[in-house]
CSV table of C-alpha atoms in Angstrom, one decimal:
chain,number,residue,atom,x,y,z
A,1,UNK,CA,-56.2,-17.0,3.7
A,2,UNK,CA,-53.2,-19.2,2.5
A,3,UNK,CA,-49.6,-18.9,2.9
A,4,UNK,CA,-46.5,-20.3,1.3
A,5,UNK,CA,-42.8,-19.3,1.1
A,6,UNK,CA,-42.0,-16.4,-1.3
A,7,UNK,CA,-39.4,-17.0,-4.1
A,8,UNK,CA,-37.3,-14.9,-6.2
A,9,UNK,CA,-38.3,-17.0,-9.4
A,10,UNK,CA,-35.6,-15.8,-11.7
A,11,UNK,CA,-36.8,-18.3,-14.4
A,12,UNK,CA,-39.5,-16.3,-16.1
A,13,UNK,CA,-38.9,-15.5,-19.8
A,14,UNK,CA,-38.9,-11.7,-20.6
A,15,UNK,CA,-39.1,-8.6,-18.5
A,16,UNK,CA,-40.6,-9.0,-14.9
A,17,UNK,CA,-41.9,-6.7,-12.3
A,18,UNK,CA,-39.8,-7.2,-9.0
A,19,UNK,CA,-40.2,-6.0,-5.5
A,20,UNK,CA,-37.9,-5.6,-2.5
A,21,UNK,CA,-38.1,-3.6,0.7
A,22,UNK,CA,-36.4,-2.8,4.2
A,23,UNK,CA,-32.8,-2.8,2.7
A,24,UNK,CA,-31.6,-1.0,5.8
A,25,UNK,CA,-28.2,-0.1,4.2
A,26,UNK,CA,-26.8,1.5,7.3
A,27,UNK,CA,-25.7,-2.1,7.9
A,28,UNK,CA,-22.5,-2.8,5.8
A,29,UNK,CA,-23.9,-6.3,5.0
A,30,UNK,CA,-27.1,-4.8,3.6
A,31,UNK,CA,-25.3,-2.0,1.7
A,32,UNK,CA,-23.3,-4.8,0.0
A,33,UNK,CA,-26.6,-6.5,-1.0
A,34,UNK,CA,-27.6,-3.4,-2.8
A,35,UNK,CA,-24.2,-3.0,-4.5
A,36,UNK,CA,-24.5,-6.5,-5.8
A,37,UNK,CA,-28.2,-6.4,-6.8
A,38,UNK,CA,-28.8,-6.6,-10.5
A,39,UNK,CA,-31.8,-6.8,-12.8
A,40,UNK,CA,-32.3,-10.3,-14.4
A,41,UNK,CA,-33.4,-8.5,-17.5
A,42,UNK,CA,-32.6,-5.1,-18.7
A,43,UNK,CA,-36.3,-4.2,-19.2
A,44,UNK,CA,-37.2,-5.3,-15.5
A,45,UNK,CA,-38.9,-2.9,-13.3
A,46,UNK,CA,-38.4,-2.8,-9.4
A,47,UNK,CA,-40.7,-1.7,-6.6
A,48,UNK,CA,-38.8,-0.6,-3.5
A,49,UNK,CA,-41.3,-0.5,-0.6
A,50,UNK,CA,-39.6,1.6,2.0
A,51,UNK,CA,-37.0,1.6,4.7
A,52,UNK,CA,-34.0,2.0,2.5
A,53,UNK,CA,-32.1,4.0,5.1
A,54,UNK,CA,-32.2,6.7,7.7
A,55,UNK,CA,-30.2,9.3,6.0
A,56,UNK,CA,-31.1,11.2,2.8
A,57,UNK,CA,-27.6,10.5,1.2
A,58,UNK,CA,-27.8,6.9,1.9
A,59,UNK,CA,-31.4,6.7,0.2
A,60,UNK,CA,-30.0,8.6,-2.7
A,61,UNK,CA,-27.0,6.2,-3.1
A,62,UNK,CA,-29.3,3.2,-3.0
A,63,UNK,CA,-32.1,4.3,-5.2
A,64,UNK,CA,-29.7,5.9,-7.6
A,65,UNK,CA,-27.7,2.6,-7.9
A,66,UNK,CA,-30.8,0.6,-8.4
A,67,UNK,CA,-32.1,3.1,-11.0
A,68,UNK,CA,-28.9,2.4,-13.1
A,69,UNK,CA,-29.8,-1.3,-13.2
A,70,UNK,CA,-33.6,-1.4,-13.7
A,71,UNK,CA,-35.8,0.1,-16.4
A,72,UNK,CA,-38.0,1.7,-13.8
A,73,UNK,CA,-37.8,2.0,-10.0
A,74,UNK,CA,-40.9,2.7,-8.0
A,75,UNK,CA,-40.4,3.9,-4.3
A,76,UNK,CA,-42.8,3.9,-1.5
A,77,UNK,CA,-41.5,5.5,1.8
A,78,UNK,CA,-40.9,3.6,4.9
A,79,UNK,CA,-40.8,5.1,8.5
A,80,UNK,CA,-37.0,5.0,8.5
A,81,UNK,CA,-36.6,7.4,5.7
A,82,UNK,CA,-38.9,9.8,7.4
A,83,UNK,CA,-36.9,9.7,10.7
A,84,UNK,CA,-34.9,12.9,11.5
A,85,UNK,CA,-31.7,11.5,13.2
A,86,UNK,CA,-28.9,13.3,15.0
A,87,UNK,CA,-26.4,11.9,12.3
A,88,UNK,CA,-28.2,13.1,9.2
A,89,UNK,CA,-27.1,16.6,8.1
A,90,UNK,CA,-30.6,17.0,6.4
A,91,UNK,CA,-32.6,18.4,9.4
A,92,UNK,CA,-36.0,18.4,7.7
A,93,UNK,CA,-38.9,17.1,9.5
A,94,UNK,CA,-42.3,15.6,8.6
A,95,UNK,CA,-43.9,16.7,5.3
A,96,UNK,CA,-40.9,18.9,4.5
A,97,UNK,CA,-38.7,15.8,4.7
A,98,UNK,CA,-40.9,13.5,2.6
A,99,UNK,CA,-41.1,16.4,0.0
A,100,UNK,CA,-37.4,16.6,-0.1
A,101,UNK,CA,-37.1,12.8,-0.6
A,102,UNK,CA,-39.7,13.0,-3.4
A,103,UNK,CA,-37.7,15.7,-5.3
A,104,UNK,CA,-34.5,13.8,-4.8
A,105,UNK,CA,-36.2,10.7,-6.4
A,106,UNK,CA,-37.5,12.6,-9.3
A,107,UNK,CA,-34.0,13.9,-9.9
A,108,UNK,CA,-32.9,10.3,-10.1
A,109,UNK,CA,-35.8,9.3,-12.3
A,110,UNK,CA,-37.3,7.1,-9.6
A,111,UNK,CA,-41.2,7.2,-9.3
A,112,UNK,CA,-43.0,8.1,-6.1
A,113,UNK,CA,-46.5,8.2,-4.6
A,114,UNK,CA,-46.7,11.8,-5.9
A,115,UNK,CA,-46.2,11.0,-9.6
A,116,UNK,CA,-48.5,9.6,-12.2
A,117,UNK,CA,-49.0,5.9,-11.7
A,118,UNK,CA,-47.0,3.8,-14.2
A,119,UNK,CA,-48.8,1.0,-16.2
A,120,UNK,CA,-46.9,-2.3,-16.4
A,121,UNK,CA,-46.9,-3.4,-20.1
A,122,UNK,CA,-45.2,-6.8,-19.8
A,123,UNK,CA,-46.4,-10.3,-19.1
A,124,UNK,CA,-49.2,-10.3,-16.5
A,125,UNK,CA,-50.3,-6.8,-17.5
A,126,UNK,CA,-51.4,-4.3,-18.3
A,127,UNK,CA,-51.6,-3.4,-14.6
A,128,UNK,CA,-51.4,0.0,-12.9
A,129,UNK,CA,-48.5,0.1,-10.4
A,130,UNK,CA,-49.5,2.4,-7.5
A,131,UNK,CA,-46.9,3.3,-5.0
A,132,UNK,CA,-48.7,4.4,-1.7
A,133,UNK,CA,-47.8,6.4,1.4
A,134,UNK,CA,-50.3,5.9,4.0
A,135,UNK,CA,-48.6,5.9,7.4
A,136,UNK,CA,-50.6,4.6,10.5
A,137,UNK,CA,-53.1,5.8,12.9
A,138,UNK,CA,-52.8,3.5,16.0
A,139,UNK,CA,-55.9,1.7,15.0
A,140,UNK,CA,-54.2,-1.7,15.2
A,141,UNK,CA,-54.5,-1.8,19.0
A,142,UNK,CA,-53.1,-4.5,21.3
A,143,UNK,CA,-55.6,-6.9,22.7
A,144,UNK,CA,-57.4,-5.5,25.7
A,145,UNK,CA,-57.0,-1.8,24.8
A,146,UNK,CA,-59.6,0.5,23.4
A,147,UNK,CA,-57.8,3.6,22.1
A,148,UNK,CA,-54.4,5.0,21.4
A,149,UNK,CA,-53.8,6.2,24.9
A,150,UNK,CA,-54.4,2.7,26.3
A,151,UNK,CA,-52.5,1.1,23.6
A,152,UNK,CA,-49.4,3.3,24.0
A,153,UNK,CA,-49.5,2.8,27.8
A,154,UNK,CA,-49.5,-0.9,27.2
A,155,UNK,CA,-46.5,-0.7,24.8
A,156,UNK,CA,-44.4,1.5,27.2
A,157,UNK,CA,-45.1,-1.0,30.1
A,158,UNK,CA,-43.8,-3.9,27.8
A,159,UNK,CA,-41.0,-1.8,26.4
A,160,UNK,CA,-42.0,-2.6,22.8
A,161,UNK,CA,-42.2,1.0,21.6
A,162,UNK,CA,-41.4,2.0,17.9
A,163,UNK,CA,-38.6,4.6,17.5
A,164,UNK,CA,-41.1,6.6,15.4
A,165,UNK,CA,-42.2,8.0,18.6
A,166,UNK,CA,-39.0,10.1,19.0
A,167,UNK,CA,-37.7,10.2,15.4
A,168,UNK,CA,-40.7,10.4,13.0
A,169,UNK,CA,-42.1,13.9,13.3
A,170,UNK,CA,-45.6,14.7,11.7
A,171,UNK,CA,-44.9,18.5,11.2
A,172,UNK,CA,-46.9,20.6,10.2
A,173,UNK,CA,-49.6,18.0,11.5
A,174,UNK,CA,-50.1,17.9,15.1
A,175,UNK,CA,-50.0,14.1,15.2
A,176,UNK,CA,-48.9,11.2,13.1
A,177,UNK,CA,-52.4,10.0,12.8
A,178,UNK,CA,-53.6,13.2,11.4
A,179,UNK,CA,-50.9,13.1,8.9
A,180,UNK,CA,-52.0,9.5,8.1
A,181,UNK,CA,-55.7,10.6,7.6
A,182,UNK,CA,-54.6,13.4,5.2
A,183,UNK,CA,-52.5,10.8,3.2
A,184,UNK,CA,-55.4,8.3,3.1
A,185,UNK,CA,-57.8,11.0,1.7
A,186,UNK,CA,-55.3,11.9,-0.9
A,187,UNK,CA,-54.4,8.4,-1.9
A,188,UNK,CA,-58.0,7.1,-2.0
A,189,UNK,CA,-59.0,9.9,-4.4
A,190,UNK,CA,-56.0,9.0,-6.6
A,191,UNK,CA,-56.9,5.3,-6.6
A,192,UNK,CA,-60.5,6.0,-7.6
A,193,UNK,CA,-59.3,7.7,-10.7
A,194,UNK,CA,-57.2,4.7,-11.9
A,195,UNK,CA,-58.4,3.2,-15.2
A,196,UNK,CA,-60.9,0.6,-14.2
A,197,UNK,CA,-60.1,-1.7,-17.1
A,198,UNK,CA,-56.9,-2.9,-15.5
A,199,UNK,CA,-55.9,-4.5,-12.2
A,200,UNK,CA,-53.5,-2.8,-9.8
A,201,UNK,CA,-50.3,-3.6,-8.0
A,202,UNK,CA,-50.6,-1.7,-4.8
A,203,UNK,CA,-47.2,-1.0,-3.0
A,204,UNK,CA,-47.0,0.4,0.4
A,205,UNK,CA,-44.6,0.1,3.3
A,206,UNK,CA,-47.4,-1.1,5.4
A,207,UNK,CA,-49.8,-4.0,4.8
A,208,UNK,CA,-53.3,-2.7,4.0
A,209,UNK,CA,-54.9,-5.3,6.2
A,210,UNK,CA,-54.3,-6.1,9.8
A,211,UNK,CA,-54.1,-10.0,9.2
A,212,UNK,CA,-50.3,-10.0,8.6
A,213,UNK,CA,-49.7,-8.7,12.1
A,214,UNK,CA,-51.3,-11.9,13.6
A,215,UNK,CA,-47.7,-13.5,13.6
A,216,UNK,CA,-45.9,-10.7,15.4
A,217,UNK,CA,-44.1,-11.9,18.6
A,218,UNK,CA,-45.1,-8.5,20.1
A,219,UNK,CA,-48.6,-7.7,19.1
A,220,UNK,CA,-48.3,-4.2,20.5
A,221,UNK,CA,-46.1,-3.3,17.6
A,222,UNK,CA,-49.0,-3.6,15.3
A,223,UNK,CA,-50.0,0.1,16.3
A,224,UNK,CA,-47.1,1.2,14.1
A,225,UNK,CA,-48.0,-0.9,11.1
A,226,UNK,CA,-51.0,0.6,9.4
A,227,UNK,CA,-54.6,1.6,9.7
A,228,UNK,CA,-58.0,-0.2,9.6
A,229,UNK,CA,-59.1,2.3,7.1
A,230,UNK,CA,-57.5,0.6,4.2
A,231,UNK,CA,-58.9,-2.8,5.0
A,232,UNK,CA,-60.8,-3.1,1.8
A,233,UNK,CA,-58.6,-1.3,-0.6
A,234,UNK,CA,-57.2,-4.5,-2.1
A,235,UNK,CA,-60.7,-5.5,-3.1
A,236,UNK,CA,-62.0,-2.0,-3.9
A,237,UNK,CA,-59.1,-1.2,-6.2
A,238,UNK,CA,-58.9,-4.5,-8.0
A,239,UNK,CA,-55.4,-5.4,-6.8
A,240,UNK,CA,-53.7,-8.3,-8.5
A,241,UNK,CA,-51.0,-8.1,-5.8
A,242,UNK,CA,-50.3,-6.1,-2.7
A,243,UNK,CA,-46.6,-5.5,-1.9
A,244,UNK,CA,-45.4,-4.5,1.5
A,245,UNK,CA,-42.6,-4.7,3.9
A,246,UNK,CA,-42.0,-3.3,7.5
A,247,UNK,CA,-42.6,-6.6,9.4
A,248,UNK,CA,-39.3,-8.2,8.4
A,249,UNK,CA,-41.2,-11.5,7.9
A,250,UNK,CA,-40.9,-12.2,4.1
A,251,UNK,CA,-43.6,-14.5,2.9
A,252,UNK,CA,-46.6,-14.8,0.5
A,253,UNK,CA,-50.2,-14.8,1.9
A,254,UNK,CA,-53.6,-14.3,0.4
A,255,UNK,CA,-56.6,-12.4,1.6
A,256,UNK,CA,-60.0,-12.2,-0.2
A,257,UNK,CA,-58.1,-13.9,-3.2
A,258,UNK,CA,-55.5,-11.2,-3.5
A,259,UNK,CA,-51.9,-12.2,-3.2
A,260,UNK,CA,-49.9,-10.2,-0.5
A,261,UNK,CA,-46.2,-10.1,-0.8
A,262,UNK,CA,-44.0,-9.2,2.2
A,263,UNK,CA,-40.7,-8.5,0.4
A,264,UNK,CA,-38.3,-7.1,3.2
A,265,UNK,CA,-34.6,-7.9,3.5
A,266,UNK,CA,-34.5,-7.0,7.3
A,267,UNK,CA,-31.5,-6.7,9.5
A,268,UNK,CA,-28.5,-8.9,9.4
A,269,UNK,CA,-29.3,-10.5,12.8
A,270,UNK,CA,-32.6,-11.6,11.2
A,271,UNK,CA,-31.6,-12.9,7.8
A,272,UNK,CA,-28.5,-14.7,9.0
A,273,UNK,CA,-30.8,-17.3,10.5
A,274,UNK,CA,-32.7,-18.0,7.4
A,275,UNK,CA,-32.2,-20.7,4.8
A,276,UNK,CA,-32.7,-18.4,1.7
A,277,UNK,CA,-29.8,-15.9,1.1
A,278,UNK,CA,-30.7,-12.2,1.8
A,279,UNK,CA,-31.6,-9.8,-0.9
A,280,UNK,CA,-33.8,-12.1,-3.1
A,281,UNK,CA,-36.1,-10.2,-5.5
A,282,UNK,CA,-39.7,-11.2,-5.3
A,283,UNK,CA,-41.4,-11.5,-8.7
A,284,UNK,CA,-44.7,-9.6,-8.7
A,285,UNK,CA,-45.6,-9.9,-12.5
A,286,UNK,CA,-45.9,-12.1,-14.3
A,287,UNK,CA,-47.5,-14.0,-11.2
A,288,UNK,CA,-45.1,-16.7,-9.9
A,289,UNK,CA,-46.2,-20.2,-10.5
A,290,UNK,CA,-47.5,-22.0,-7.4
A,291,UNK,CA,-45.3,-25.1,-7.1
A,292,UNK,CA,-48.1,-26.9,-5.3
């Protein structure tokens, strides 16, 4: 595994495939980032890897705004879009909420994990761009724990508990992990049907491997960050790059020779302390040139 800083890399000639995530536009500063965001080229595509906002209306505004500026917008849901919060008039939960968001995206011309995968035709392609929705199943356990019950007990003792436990409902599934397993079966089948002639760009809110969680300040949070059942997907499904967010630790890493791009903006309290201005697009294709 190697790691280096990510870069917006706005110097590429011709159209590019870009990515960003964790816009969290409930914060006015982040909403302004979206209001100011523009495509470097009119033929550019954009991957939005989840956590746009907590209300349907805010998600619609953000994705609609971006769709007006990019030739294609491709969305994978984060956990925040799936929250059912007291301040959202849309009271749908679980699968019904996700379905509602998918239909809203379709009305805007935004591609979702339920739509046919697009093939990037520009430089670095052709490559199949596959937005995924996999959730998590508590298999990324904290050290010293052996199952979900022990892991959650540890998290509650430390006070590091994801808000999903009260806001993200799995209805009609009895648990979030069972919803995750249904999504994994569905997604895996779709990926096996992708044209094998071309590499893929796998875009998911959660990383497909556990390794990125090794830098978490609170390792117990890894339980809400993915599943070990996707650990080989970047190899099996010929990924040229894997795009994710959720961790709010933007960076570039490599696993098994595959480039992993964490593309989150994060909360203002996080990005204010970084040297790089917030809201930088990350170029996925054509692949950025390694300055080293």
